[in-house]
Amino acid sequence: MTRAPRTVAPEDTPADSLRTAENALKIVVVGGFGVGKTTMVRSVSEIRPLHTEETMSPAGMLLDDPSRVSARKSATTVAFDFGRITIDERAVLYLFGAPGQERFWFLWERMLSGTIGAVVLVDTRRLPEAWYALDRLEHHGVPFIVAVNDFGGPFHTDAQIRHALTLDADVPMVEFDARDHSSSKYVLIALVEHLYDLALHRKT
């Protein structure tokens, strides 16, 4: 597994080039409940991200037990997260973070429409929760990579993670920290490189 580098995040600098961008590229970040989708979008976006986090109610905690994720988790995404990265004057990358709870899965169908690729976030403490995301992406034919967010959980080898998720050998897998700007950026670079390799393979 490739480990993403970590550095201190630079100051956000919203780009004026959005007004003249010719190409809008869409990437979706998916995964189970509490795997760090909102955190990743927030850490890598050049603008203040749009997010739809709401405080978890007692009724919501019965459905989505936060204790299995983090004792500090008190909010959850109820629609989607949105961020932006300007690549150059002609291209802008839009990031959409999908909600992880099963009752919001109906939103995924529309979110996956028009995407060029996806990042599947996983927590090694709860690997089976990534199965739905993998199934939906394969069903829609959306290329993806797997990003293992560092929660300090039990150690798993690459082979163990791939076996648990039944990943094909050609699906890239990286380890990163969703809180870190450069680490999250590295994940997106890995996805773009994967998409480029797939495009070259189709031409040959």
Short mmCIF file of C-alpha atoms in Angstrom, two decimals:
data_model
loop_
_atom_site.label_atom_id
_atom_site.label_comp_id
_atom_site.label_asym_id
_atom_site.label_seq_id
_atom_site.Cartn_x
_atom_site.Cartn_y
_atom_site.Cartn_z
CA MET A 1 0.00 0.00 0.00
CA THR A 2 1.31 3.43 -0.91
CA ARG A 3 1.41 5.91 1.97
CA ALA A 4 0.50 9.52 1.26
CA PRO A 5 2.91 12.24 2.42
CA ARG A 6 1.85 14.63 5.16
CA THR A 7 2.58 18.33 5.36
CA VAL A 8 1.03 21.40 6.93
CA ALA A 9 -1.94 22.63 4.87
CA PRO A 10 -1.43 25.93 3.04
CA GLU A 11 -3.88 28.80 3.26
CA ASP A 12 -6.93 28.37 1.06
CA THR A 13 -6.75 30.47 -2.10
CA PRO A 14 -10.02 30.46 -4.07
CA ALA A 15 -9.29 30.69 -7.79
CA ASP A 16 -10.84 33.30 -10.06
CA SER A 17 -10.29 30.98 -13.03
CA LEU A 18 -13.60 29.23 -12.28
CA ARG A 19 -15.36 31.86 -14.37
CA THR A 20 -13.38 30.89 -17.49
CA ALA A 21 -13.02 27.15 -16.92
CA GLU A 22 -13.99 25.08 -19.95
CA ASN A 23 -13.84 21.62 -18.37
CA ALA A 24 -15.66 20.70 -15.19
CA LEU A 25 -14.52 17.33 -13.83
CA LYS A 26 -16.48 15.49 -11.16
CA ILE A 27 -15.11 13.08 -8.57
CA VAL A 28 -17.19 11.39 -5.88
CA VAL A 29 -15.89 10.34 -2.46
CA VAL A 30 -17.84 7.39 -1.07
CA GLY A 31 -17.66 4.96 1.82
CA GLY A 32 -19.40 3.88 5.00
CA PHE A 33 -20.59 5.94 7.94
CA GLY A 34 -17.84 7.97 9.64
CA VAL A 35 -14.92 7.00 7.41
CA GLY A 36 -13.80 10.61 6.83
CA LYS A 37 -15.52 11.73 3.61
CA THR A 38 -16.48 15.16 4.96
CA THR A 39 -13.05 15.59 6.52
CA MET A 40 -11.28 14.77 3.25
CA VAL A 41 -13.38 17.17 1.16
CA ARG A 42 -12.87 19.87 3.77
CA SER A 43 -9.11 19.37 3.95
CA VAL A 44 -8.43 19.45 0.21
CA SER A 45 -10.95 21.98 -1.15
CA GLU A 46 -9.62 25.40 -2.15
CA ILE A 47 -12.91 27.02 -1.16
CA ARG A 48 -14.89 26.77 2.03
CA PRO A 49 -16.73 23.51 1.36
CA LEU A 50 -20.47 23.23 1.24
CA HIS A 51 -21.51 20.57 3.70
CA THR A 52 -24.81 19.32 5.09
CA GLU A 53 -23.74 18.05 8.48
CA GLU A 54 -26.38 18.06 11.18
CA THR A 55 -26.13 17.30 14.88
CA MET A 56 -27.10 13.72 15.52
CA SER A 57 -30.37 13.43 17.42
CA PRO A 58 -31.09 10.68 19.97
CA ALA A 59 -33.23 8.96 17.32
CA GLY A 60 -30.40 9.23 14.79
CA MET A 61 -27.94 7.74 17.24
CA LEU A 62 -30.15 4.67 17.47
CA LEU A 63 -29.80 4.24 13.70
CA ASP A 64 -26.16 5.31 13.39
CA ASP A 65 -24.35 4.37 16.57
CA PRO A 66 -21.46 6.88 16.78
CA SER A 67 -19.68 4.86 19.45
CA ARG A 68 -18.47 2.39 16.83
CA VAL A 69 -16.82 5.25 14.93
CA SER A 70 -15.60 7.81 17.46
CA ALA A 71 -16.68 8.91 20.88
CA ARG A 72 -16.36 12.52 19.65
CA LYS A 73 -18.60 12.16 16.59
CA SER A 74 -21.76 14.19 17.11
CA ALA A 75 -22.71 15.27 13.56
CA THR A 76 -23.42 13.43 10.32
CA THR A 77 -23.86 14.25 6.63
CA VAL A 78 -27.51 14.17 5.56
CA ALA A 79 -27.16 15.13 1.87
CA PHE A 80 -23.65 15.62 0.48
CA ASP A 81 -20.37 17.52 0.80
CA PHE A 82 -19.06 19.71 -2.00
CA GLY A 83 -15.62 21.16 -2.66
CA ARG A 84 -13.59 22.55 -5.54
CA ILE A 85 -10.03 22.42 -6.83
CA THR A 86 -8.85 24.57 -9.74
CA ILE A 87 -6.46 22.59 -11.93
CA ASP A 88 -5.67 25.40 -14.39
CA GLU A 89 -7.46 28.19 -16.26
CA ARG A 90 -9.44 25.67 -18.30
CA ALA A 91 -10.21 22.87 -15.86
CA VAL A 92 -11.88 22.69 -12.46
CA LEU A 93 -12.34 19.60 -10.31
CA TYR A 94 -15.52 19.28 -8.26
CA LEU A 95 -15.60 16.94 -5.27
CA PHE A 96 -18.81 15.39 -3.97
CA GLY A 97 -18.82 13.50 -0.68
CA ALA A 98 -21.69 11.01 -0.49
CA PRO A 99 -23.50 10.26 2.80
CA GLY A 100 -22.56 6.88 4.20
CA GLN A 101 -25.73 5.81 6.02
CA GLU A 102 -27.94 3.22 4.32
CA ARG A 103 -31.05 5.41 4.51
CA PHE A 104 -29.31 8.00 2.26
CA TRP A 105 -28.04 5.55 -0.35
CA PHE A 106 -30.82 6.57 -2.75
CA LEU A 107 -28.87 9.82 -3.31
CA TRP A 108 -25.90 7.94 -4.72
CA GLU A 109 -27.48 7.11 -8.09
CA ARG A 110 -27.70 10.76 -9.11
CA MET A 111 -24.37 11.67 -7.54
CA LEU A 112 -22.57 9.01 -9.58
CA SER A 113 -24.03 10.34 -12.82
CA GLY A 114 -21.38 12.14 -14.85
CA THR A 115 -18.47 11.36 -12.54
CA ILE A 116 -15.08 10.53 -14.06
CA GLY A 117 -13.97 8.47 -11.07
CA ALA A 118 -14.38 7.82 -7.37
CA VAL A 119 -12.45 7.41 -4.15
CA VAL A 120 -13.65 4.70 -1.78
CA LEU A 121 -12.69 5.54 1.80
CA VAL A 122 -12.29 2.64 4.19
CA ASP A 123 -11.65 2.23 7.90
CA THR A 124 -9.72 -0.96 8.68
CA ARG A 125 -11.82 -1.40 11.83
CA ARG A 126 -14.97 -1.73 9.68
CA LEU A 127 -13.93 -3.05 6.28
CA PRO A 128 -17.29 -4.69 5.36
CA GLU A 129 -18.96 -1.26 5.37
CA ALA A 130 -17.17 -0.48 2.09
CA TRP A 131 -18.92 -3.30 0.22
CA TYR A 132 -21.96 -1.26 -0.81
CA ALA A 133 -19.81 1.52 -2.27
CA LEU A 134 -17.71 -0.96 -4.22
CA ASP A 135 -20.82 -2.72 -5.52
CA ARG A 136 -22.46 0.52 -6.69
CA LEU A 137 -19.32 1.74 -8.47
CA GLU A 138 -18.84 -1.57 -10.24
CA HIS A 139 -22.53 -1.61 -11.19
CA HIS A 140 -22.24 1.86 -12.76
CA GLY A 141 -18.87 1.14 -14.34
CA VAL A 142 -17.19 4.00 -12.46
CA PRO A 143 -13.41 3.58 -12.09
CA PHE A 144 -12.13 3.99 -8.54
CA ILE A 145 -9.28 3.66 -6.12
CA VAL A 146 -9.38 2.67 -2.45
CA ALA A 147 -8.02 5.04 0.21
CA VAL A 148 -7.42 3.63 3.69
CA ASN A 149 -7.97 6.40 6.24
CA ASP A 150 -5.67 6.26 9.24
CA PHE A 151 -7.73 5.82 12.40
CA GLY A 152 -5.00 4.02 14.28
CA GLY A 153 -6.90 0.76 14.13
CA PRO A 154 -5.50 -2.79 13.98
CA PHE A 155 -2.76 -3.37 11.43
CA HIS A 156 -3.77 -5.09 8.20
CA THR A 157 -1.49 -6.04 5.35
CA ASP A 158 -2.32 -4.97 1.81
CA ALA A 159 -3.20 -8.55 1.00
CA GLN A 160 -5.61 -8.80 3.95
CA ILE A 161 -7.42 -5.59 2.97
CA ARG A 162 -7.65 -6.62 -0.67
CA HIS A 163 -8.97 -10.03 0.31
CA ALA A 164 -11.57 -8.55 2.67
CA LEU A 165 -12.80 -6.18 -0.05
CA THR A 166 -12.30 -8.68 -2.92
CA LEU A 167 -10.36 -6.02 -4.82
CA ASP A 168 -8.90 -6.72 -8.23
CA ALA A 169 -5.13 -6.47 -8.41
CA ASP A 170 -5.31 -3.49 -10.77
CA VAL A 171 -7.30 -1.30 -8.33
CA PRO A 172 -4.84 1.09 -6.62
CA MET A 173 -4.90 1.29 -2.84
CA VAL A 174 -3.29 4.06 -0.80
CA GLU A 175 -3.03 4.89 2.88
CA PHE A 176 -3.67 8.48 3.95
CA ASP A 177 -4.87 10.85 6.65
CA ALA A 178 -8.10 12.63 5.66
CA ARG A 179 -7.29 15.53 8.00
CA ASP A 180 -4.14 16.45 6.09
CA HIS A 181 -4.30 18.63 2.96
CA SER A 182 -1.32 17.12 1.15
CA SER A 183 -2.29 13.59 2.12
CA SER A 184 -5.80 14.03 0.71
CA LYS A 185 -4.41 15.74 -2.39
CA TYR A 186 -2.15 12.74 -2.94
CA VAL A 187 -5.22 10.48 -3.01
CA LEU A 188 -6.76 12.57 -5.79
CA ILE A 189 -3.50 12.47 -7.75
CA ALA A 190 -3.48 8.68 -7.41
CA LEU A 191 -7.02 8.55 -8.81
CA VAL A 192 -6.15 10.79 -11.76
CA GLU A 193 -3.10 8.66 -12.54
CA HIS A 194 -5.30 5.55 -12.43
CA LEU A 195 -7.80 7.14 -14.82
CA TYR A 196 -4.95 8.07 -17.16
CA ASP A 197 -3.60 4.51 -17.13
CA LEU A 198 -7.07 3.15 -17.90
CA ALA A 199 -7.43 5.56 -20.82
CA LEU A 200 -4.06 4.48 -22.24
CA HIS A 201 -5.00 0.83 -21.83
CA ARG A 202 -8.23 1.34 -23.79
CA LYS A 203 -6.30 2.90 -26.68
CA THR A 204 -3.91 -0.04 -27.00
#
